[in-house]
Amino acid sequence: MAKNMLIAGKDFPDVVEFAESMALAGYGVSVASLPVENTGLTSKDIAVLPWNKGSALAARSVVIQAETRTGTVDEYVLYFDTASFCQRFDNLRADTCTLAADAMVLSYQYLAMEILNRIQQKKENAKLVFVLKTCLSEKEGALNPTLRTANAVFANPIVASAEAAFATFAENIASMYAEKGNISIVLISGDEENEVMKKDSSFASWLTSYLESYDQLKHKPNLKNTLTWVRAGAKNPGGFSLFR
């Protein structure tokens, strides 16, 4: 049966490959993103929902729009791509802090709260999937200078702290909702060296298969497994491994 997905966290053009790959896999896809004139999408089956990331009200609007478009949303994906944020927030300045907090911290929290509230209201089964694609931090680069190759990307303190906030938020959401019968929280992670996550098309293919296998489980994962980050590329929902 066809499913519907809302993707948020990656903006255009970075989200194009992932969104189109999920659409090719058979999903009805909605993408929440900062408004852009040209999305770069080739598929006409993907809805683009403008998203003001610093607004709790806008988060509610995004959830309602996605549901109105397709009738229901089966899976919500909140995608934190650290390297992508490194390019956007590459300077350490005081005036960057508010924009960075809206884009990398508050936006995810606002949207997750609205998603969970809506799932509870509707009392229908749905998944909230947190995806964390990590990269090296300045601390790691300082401790191991051999990592500083020409193409290496290092998260500055603002981005690195936001990555940690996303991980902590996701883990604690998972702990709160692990026992909720109609809500499934899935934690997925990998870094830029992860073969599956090097390309969003391959990640989308794996994620589709993984979520299908998840649906076939007779029982939801226990609390310990729910709180464990699954490394992208795991063979099945039983293949848990820590992301760090």
mmCIF file of C-alpha atoms in Angstrom:
data_model
loop_
_atom_site.group_PDB
_atom_site.id
_atom_site.type_symbol
_atom_site.label_atom_id
_atom_site.label_comp_id
_atom_site.label_asym_id
_atom_site.label_seq_id
_atom_site.Cartn_x
_atom_site.Cartn_y
_atom_site.Cartn_z
ATOM 1 C CA MET A 1 0.000 0.000 0.000
ATOM 2 C CA ALA A 2 1.314 3.452 -0.910
ATOM 3 C CA LYS A 3 2.468 5.605 1.986
ATOM 4 C CA ASN A 4 2.862 9.311 2.535
ATOM 5 C CA MET A 5 5.913 11.019 3.991
ATOM 6 C CA LEU A 6 6.762 14.498 5.229
ATOM 7 C CA ILE A 7 10.463 15.373 4.984
ATOM 8 C CA ALA A 8 11.898 18.326 6.894
ATOM 9 C CA GLY A 9 15.302 19.614 7.924
ATOM 10 C CA LYS A 10 17.139 19.653 4.613
ATOM 11 C CA ASP A 11 16.391 22.606 2.361
ATOM 12 C CA PHE A 12 16.568 22.981 -1.393
ATOM 13 C CA PRO A 13 18.670 22.139 -3.289
ATOM 14 C CA ASP A 14 20.181 19.685 -0.766
ATOM 15 C CA VAL A 15 16.924 17.782 -0.256
ATOM 16 C CA VAL A 16 16.187 17.152 -3.948
ATOM 17 C CA GLU A 17 17.944 13.803 -4.330
ATOM 18 C CA PHE A 18 16.447 12.371 -1.156
ATOM 19 C CA ALA A 19 12.906 13.601 -1.855
ATOM 20 C CA GLU A 20 12.873 12.394 -5.450
ATOM 21 C CA SER A 21 14.298 9.018 -4.449
ATOM 22 C CA MET A 22 11.545 8.556 -1.853
ATOM 23 C CA ALA A 23 8.949 9.511 -4.470
ATOM 24 C CA LEU A 24 10.408 6.934 -6.871
ATOM 25 C CA ALA A 25 10.104 4.360 -4.089
ATOM 26 C CA GLY A 26 6.358 4.928 -4.117
ATOM 27 C CA TYR A 27 5.868 7.485 -1.370
ATOM 28 C CA GLY A 28 3.605 10.480 -1.609
ATOM 29 C CA VAL A 29 6.180 13.094 -0.591
ATOM 30 C CA SER A 30 5.793 16.519 0.978
ATOM 31 C CA VAL A 31 8.894 18.603 1.723
ATOM 32 C CA ALA A 32 8.969 21.388 4.299
ATOM 33 C CA SER A 33 11.653 23.902 3.406
ATOM 34 C CA LEU A 34 12.665 27.512 3.358
ATOM 35 C CA PRO A 35 10.911 29.120 0.364
ATOM 36 C CA VAL A 36 12.912 29.148 -2.878
ATOM 37 C CA GLU A 37 12.124 30.317 -6.407
ATOM 38 C CA ASN A 38 13.496 27.201 -8.098
ATOM 39 C CA THR A 39 13.465 23.937 -6.177
ATOM 40 C CA GLY A 40 15.331 21.933 -8.801
ATOM 41 C CA LEU A 41 12.771 19.126 -8.555
ATOM 42 C CA THR A 42 12.021 17.118 -11.673
ATOM 43 C CA SER A 43 9.159 15.157 -10.119
ATOM 44 C CA LYS A 44 5.778 16.891 -10.132
ATOM 45 C CA ASP A 45 4.469 14.511 -7.479
ATOM 46 C CA ILE A 46 6.344 16.199 -4.630
ATOM 47 C CA ALA A 47 4.633 19.002 -2.744
ATOM 48 C CA VAL A 48 6.763 21.840 -1.406
ATOM 49 C CA LEU A 49 5.522 23.368 1.841
ATOM 50 C CA PRO A 50 7.034 26.758 2.775
ATOM 51 C CA TRP A 51 8.386 26.630 6.318
ATOM 52 C CA ASN A 52 9.349 29.512 8.588
ATOM 53 C CA LYS A 53 11.688 27.601 10.865
ATOM 54 C CA GLY A 54 11.619 30.103 13.703
ATOM 55 C CA SER A 55 7.862 29.879 14.204
ATOM 56 C CA ALA A 56 5.935 27.320 16.249
ATOM 57 C CA LEU A 57 2.763 28.356 14.403
ATOM 58 C CA ALA A 58 4.441 27.667 11.062
ATOM 59 C CA ALA A 59 5.341 24.164 12.245
ATOM 60 C CA ARG A 60 1.681 23.461 12.946
ATOM 61 C CA SER A 61 0.734 24.797 9.515
ATOM 62 C CA VAL A 62 3.264 22.496 7.811
ATOM 63 C CA VAL A 63 1.858 19.403 9.542
ATOM 64 C CA ILE A 64 -1.725 20.330 8.649
ATOM 65 C CA GLN A 65 -0.821 21.125 5.028
ATOM 66 C CA ALA A 66 0.955 17.798 4.576
ATOM 67 C CA GLU A 67 -1.994 15.918 6.002
ATOM 68 C CA THR A 68 -4.546 17.892 3.985
ATOM 69 C CA ARG A 69 -2.679 17.170 0.772
ATOM 70 C CA THR A 70 -2.559 13.391 1.151
ATOM 71 C CA GLY A 71 -5.268 12.629 3.701
ATOM 72 C CA THR A 72 -2.785 11.134 6.133
ATOM 73 C CA VAL A 73 0.954 11.070 6.788
ATOM 74 C CA ASP A 74 2.418 7.690 7.681
ATOM 75 C CA GLU A 75 6.042 8.661 8.220
ATOM 76 C CA TYR A 76 7.716 11.906 9.204
ATOM 77 C CA VAL A 77 11.446 12.305 8.598
ATOM 78 C CA LEU A 78 13.419 14.997 10.409
ATOM 79 C CA TYR A 79 16.818 15.072 8.713
ATOM 80 C CA PHE A 80 19.825 16.774 10.308
ATOM 81 C CA ASP A 81 22.731 16.940 7.849
ATOM 82 C CA THR A 82 25.646 18.447 9.734
ATOM 83 C CA ALA A 83 27.911 19.028 6.734
ATOM 84 C CA SER A 84 25.122 20.896 4.965
ATOM 85 C CA PHE A 85 24.718 23.197 7.950
ATOM 86 C CA CYS A 86 28.499 23.708 8.071
ATOM 87 C CA GLN A 87 28.317 25.384 4.670
ATOM 88 C CA ARG A 88 25.480 27.659 5.725
ATOM 89 C CA PHE A 89 26.810 28.633 9.142
ATOM 90 C CA ASP A 90 30.532 28.752 8.451
ATOM 91 C CA ASN A 91 31.297 31.904 10.451
ATOM 92 C CA LEU A 92 31.398 32.366 14.197
ATOM 93 C CA ARG A 93 29.580 35.644 14.795
ATOM 94 C CA ALA A 94 27.137 36.763 17.439
ATOM 95 C CA ASP A 95 24.537 37.684 14.834
ATOM 96 C CA THR A 96 24.617 34.096 13.527
ATOM 97 C CA CYS A 97 23.455 32.563 16.785
ATOM 98 C CA THR A 98 19.741 33.360 16.513
ATOM 99 C CA LEU A 99 19.492 32.242 12.881
ATOM 100 C CA ALA A 100 21.437 29.088 13.687
ATOM 101 C CA ALA A 101 19.242 28.279 16.683
ATOM 102 C CA ASP A 102 16.085 28.680 14.582
ATOM 103 C CA ALA A 103 17.412 26.526 11.738
ATOM 104 C CA MET A 104 19.200 23.791 13.673
ATOM 105 C CA VAL A 105 17.489 23.552 17.068
ATOM 106 C CA LEU A 106 14.104 25.220 17.504
ATOM 107 C CA SER A 107 12.774 24.242 14.077
ATOM 108 C CA TYR A 108 13.172 20.523 14.775
ATOM 109 C CA GLN A 109 11.694 20.834 18.244
ATOM 110 C CA TYR A 110 8.684 22.864 17.097
ATOM 111 C CA LEU A 111 7.939 20.452 14.275
ATOM 112 C CA ALA A 112 8.443 17.301 16.336
ATOM 113 C CA MET A 113 6.027 18.578 18.986
ATOM 114 C CA GLU A 114 3.350 19.333 16.388
ATOM 115 C CA ILE A 115 3.868 15.963 14.695
ATOM 116 C CA LEU A 116 3.542 14.035 17.932
ATOM 117 C CA ASN A 117 0.495 16.015 19.020
ATOM 118 C CA ARG A 118 -1.188 15.365 15.690
ATOM 119 C CA ILE A 119 -0.450 11.624 15.753
ATOM 120 C CA GLN A 120 -1.924 11.409 19.237
ATOM 121 C CA GLN A 121 -5.018 13.350 18.212
ATOM 122 C CA LYS A 122 -5.699 11.145 15.211
ATOM 123 C CA LYS A 123 -4.916 7.908 17.064
ATOM 124 C CA GLU A 124 -3.511 6.389 13.864
ATOM 125 C CA ASN A 125 -0.206 4.537 13.549
ATOM 126 C CA ALA A 126 2.675 6.703 12.357
ATOM 127 C CA LYS A 127 6.456 6.919 12.593
ATOM 128 C CA LEU A 128 8.675 9.831 13.494
ATOM 129 C CA VAL A 129 12.128 9.159 12.057
ATOM 130 C CA PHE A 130 15.105 11.191 13.238
ATOM 131 C CA VAL A 131 17.987 11.064 10.746
ATOM 132 C CA LEU A 132 21.392 12.342 11.847
ATOM 133 C CA LYS A 133 24.216 12.576 9.325
ATOM 134 C CA THR A 134 27.273 13.594 11.309
ATOM 135 C CA CYS A 135 30.612 15.066 10.334
ATOM 136 C CA LEU A 136 33.838 15.754 12.192
ATOM 137 C CA SER A 137 33.975 18.582 14.711
ATOM 138 C CA GLU A 138 36.699 21.169 15.241
ATOM 139 C CA LYS A 139 37.569 19.343 18.457
ATOM 140 C CA GLU A 140 38.143 16.093 16.565
ATOM 141 C CA GLY A 141 40.247 17.914 14.000
ATOM 142 C CA ALA A 142 42.374 19.485 16.700
ATOM 143 C CA LEU A 143 42.962 16.154 18.449
ATOM 144 C CA ASN A 144 43.845 14.410 15.199
ATOM 145 C CA PRO A 145 45.463 16.823 12.679
ATOM 146 C CA THR A 146 45.859 14.008 10.114
ATOM 147 C CA LEU A 147 42.091 14.253 9.544
ATOM 148 C CA ARG A 148 42.481 17.745 8.082
ATOM 149 C CA THR A 149 42.614 16.834 4.436
ATOM 150 C CA ALA A 150 41.765 19.213 1.605
ATOM 151 C CA ASN A 151 38.154 18.068 1.378
ATOM 152 C CA ALA A 152 37.496 17.554 5.082
ATOM 153 C CA VAL A 153 34.559 19.436 6.623
ATOM 154 C CA PHE A 154 34.605 20.289 10.322
ATOM 155 C CA ALA A 155 31.655 21.492 12.342
ATOM 156 C CA ASN A 156 32.368 24.737 14.155
ATOM 157 C CA PRO A 157 31.144 25.157 17.755
ATOM 158 C CA ILE A 158 27.709 26.470 16.720
ATOM 159 C CA VAL A 159 26.991 23.615 14.338
ATOM 160 C CA ALA A 160 28.587 20.952 16.538
ATOM 161 C CA SER A 161 26.487 22.001 19.522
ATOM 162 C CA ALA A 162 23.335 21.961 17.387
ATOM 163 C CA GLU A 163 24.167 18.435 16.224
ATOM 164 C CA ALA A 164 24.484 17.347 19.855
ATOM 165 C CA ALA A 165 21.195 19.076 20.701
ATOM 166 C CA PHE A 166 19.412 17.248 17.889
ATOM 167 C CA ALA A 167 20.759 13.889 19.069
ATOM 168 C CA THR A 168 19.837 14.514 22.691
ATOM 169 C CA PHE A 169 16.366 15.760 21.772
ATOM 170 C CA ALA A 170 15.694 12.731 19.571
ATOM 171 C CA GLU A 171 16.878 10.276 22.220
ATOM 172 C CA ASN A 172 14.704 11.787 24.900
ATOM 173 C CA ILE A 173 11.664 11.956 22.630
ATOM 174 C CA ALA A 174 12.218 8.270 21.917
ATOM 175 C CA SER A 175 12.356 7.509 25.633
ATOM 176 C CA MET A 176 9.060 9.313 26.255
ATOM 177 C CA TYR A 177 7.133 7.740 23.394
ATOM 178 C CA ALA A 178 8.573 4.211 23.310
ATOM 179 C CA GLU A 179 5.503 2.835 25.075
ATOM 180 C CA LYS A 180 2.930 4.735 23.000
ATOM 181 C CA GLY A 181 1.116 2.113 20.958
ATOM 182 C CA ASN A 182 0.447 4.139 17.806
ATOM 183 C CA ILE A 183 3.704 6.143 17.724
ATOM 184 C CA SER A 184 6.998 4.640 16.585
ATOM 185 C CA ILE A 185 10.212 6.622 17.029
ATOM 186 C CA VAL A 186 13.123 5.526 14.838
ATOM 187 C CA LEU A 187 16.674 6.871 15.243
ATOM 188 C CA ILE A 188 18.945 6.579 12.180
ATOM 189 C CA SER A 189 22.519 7.829 11.947
ATOM 190 C CA GLY A 190 25.689 7.685 9.916
ATOM 191 C CA ASP A 191 28.601 9.877 8.917
ATOM 192 C CA GLU A 192 30.019 10.974 5.592
ATOM 193 C CA GLU A 193 32.143 7.835 5.399
ATOM 194 C CA ASN A 194 29.073 5.623 5.702
ATOM 195 C CA GLU A 195 28.655 3.979 2.276
ATOM 196 C CA VAL A 196 24.854 4.139 2.420
ATOM 197 C CA MET A 197 24.745 7.823 3.392
ATOM 198 C CA LYS A 198 27.288 9.062 0.859
ATOM 199 C CA LYS A 199 24.407 9.552 -1.557
ATOM 200 C CA ASP A 200 20.861 10.384 -0.541
ATOM 201 C CA SER A 201 19.561 8.115 -3.302
ATOM 202 C CA SER A 202 21.228 5.064 -1.745
ATOM 203 C CA PHE A 203 20.143 6.169 1.717
ATOM 204 C CA ALA A 204 16.536 6.518 0.534
ATOM 205 C CA SER A 205 16.643 3.020 -0.949
ATOM 206 C CA TRP A 206 17.935 1.548 2.294
ATOM 207 C CA LEU A 207 15.516 3.564 4.441
ATOM 208 C CA THR A 208 12.541 2.384 2.408
ATOM 209 C CA SER A 209 13.552 -1.238 2.915
ATOM 210 C CA TYR A 210 14.313 -0.699 6.599
ATOM 211 C CA LEU A 211 10.968 0.916 7.355
ATOM 212 C CA GLU A 212 9.137 -1.825 5.476
ATOM 213 C CA SER A 213 10.921 -4.406 7.638
ATOM 214 C CA TYR A 214 10.047 -2.381 10.721
ATOM 215 C CA ASP A 215 6.370 -2.604 9.801
ATOM 216 C CA GLN A 216 6.608 -6.387 9.678
ATOM 217 C CA LEU A 217 7.766 -6.700 13.275
ATOM 218 C CA LYS A 218 5.250 -8.513 15.461
ATOM 219 C CA HIS A 219 6.192 -6.300 18.403
ATOM 220 C CA LYS A 220 7.685 -2.839 18.665
ATOM 221 C CA PRO A 221 11.373 -2.724 19.683
ATOM 222 C CA ASN A 222 11.955 -2.593 23.419
ATOM 223 C CA LEU A 223 13.051 0.596 25.174
ATOM 224 C CA LYS A 224 16.776 -0.182 24.894
ATOM 225 C CA ASN A 225 16.596 -0.740 21.142
ATOM 226 C CA THR A 226 14.321 2.248 20.610
ATOM 227 C CA LEU A 227 16.934 4.476 22.249
ATOM 228 C CA THR A 228 19.787 3.071 20.158
ATOM 229 C CA TRP A 229 20.816 4.837 16.969
ATOM 230 C CA VAL A 230 20.616 2.466 14.032
ATOM 231 C CA ARG A 231 23.537 2.818 11.677
ATOM 232 C CA ALA A 232 22.448 3.462 8.098
ATOM 233 C CA GLY A 233 23.011 0.230 6.212
ATOM 234 C CA ALA A 234 21.851 -2.109 8.978
ATOM 235 C CA LYS A 235 20.347 -5.258 7.446
ATOM 236 C CA ASN A 236 17.108 -5.196 9.400
ATOM 237 C CA PRO A 237 15.461 -3.588 12.469
ATOM 238 C CA GLY A 238 17.406 -6.025 14.654
ATOM 239 C CA GLY A 239 20.763 -4.674 13.492
ATOM 240 C CA PHE A 240 21.292 -1.898 16.017
ATOM 241 C CA SER A 241 24.623 -0.173 16.515
ATOM 242 C CA LEU A 242 25.740 3.009 18.202
ATOM 243 C CA PHE A 243 26.507 5.998 15.993
ATOM 244 C CA ARG A 244 29.559 7.104 17.937
#
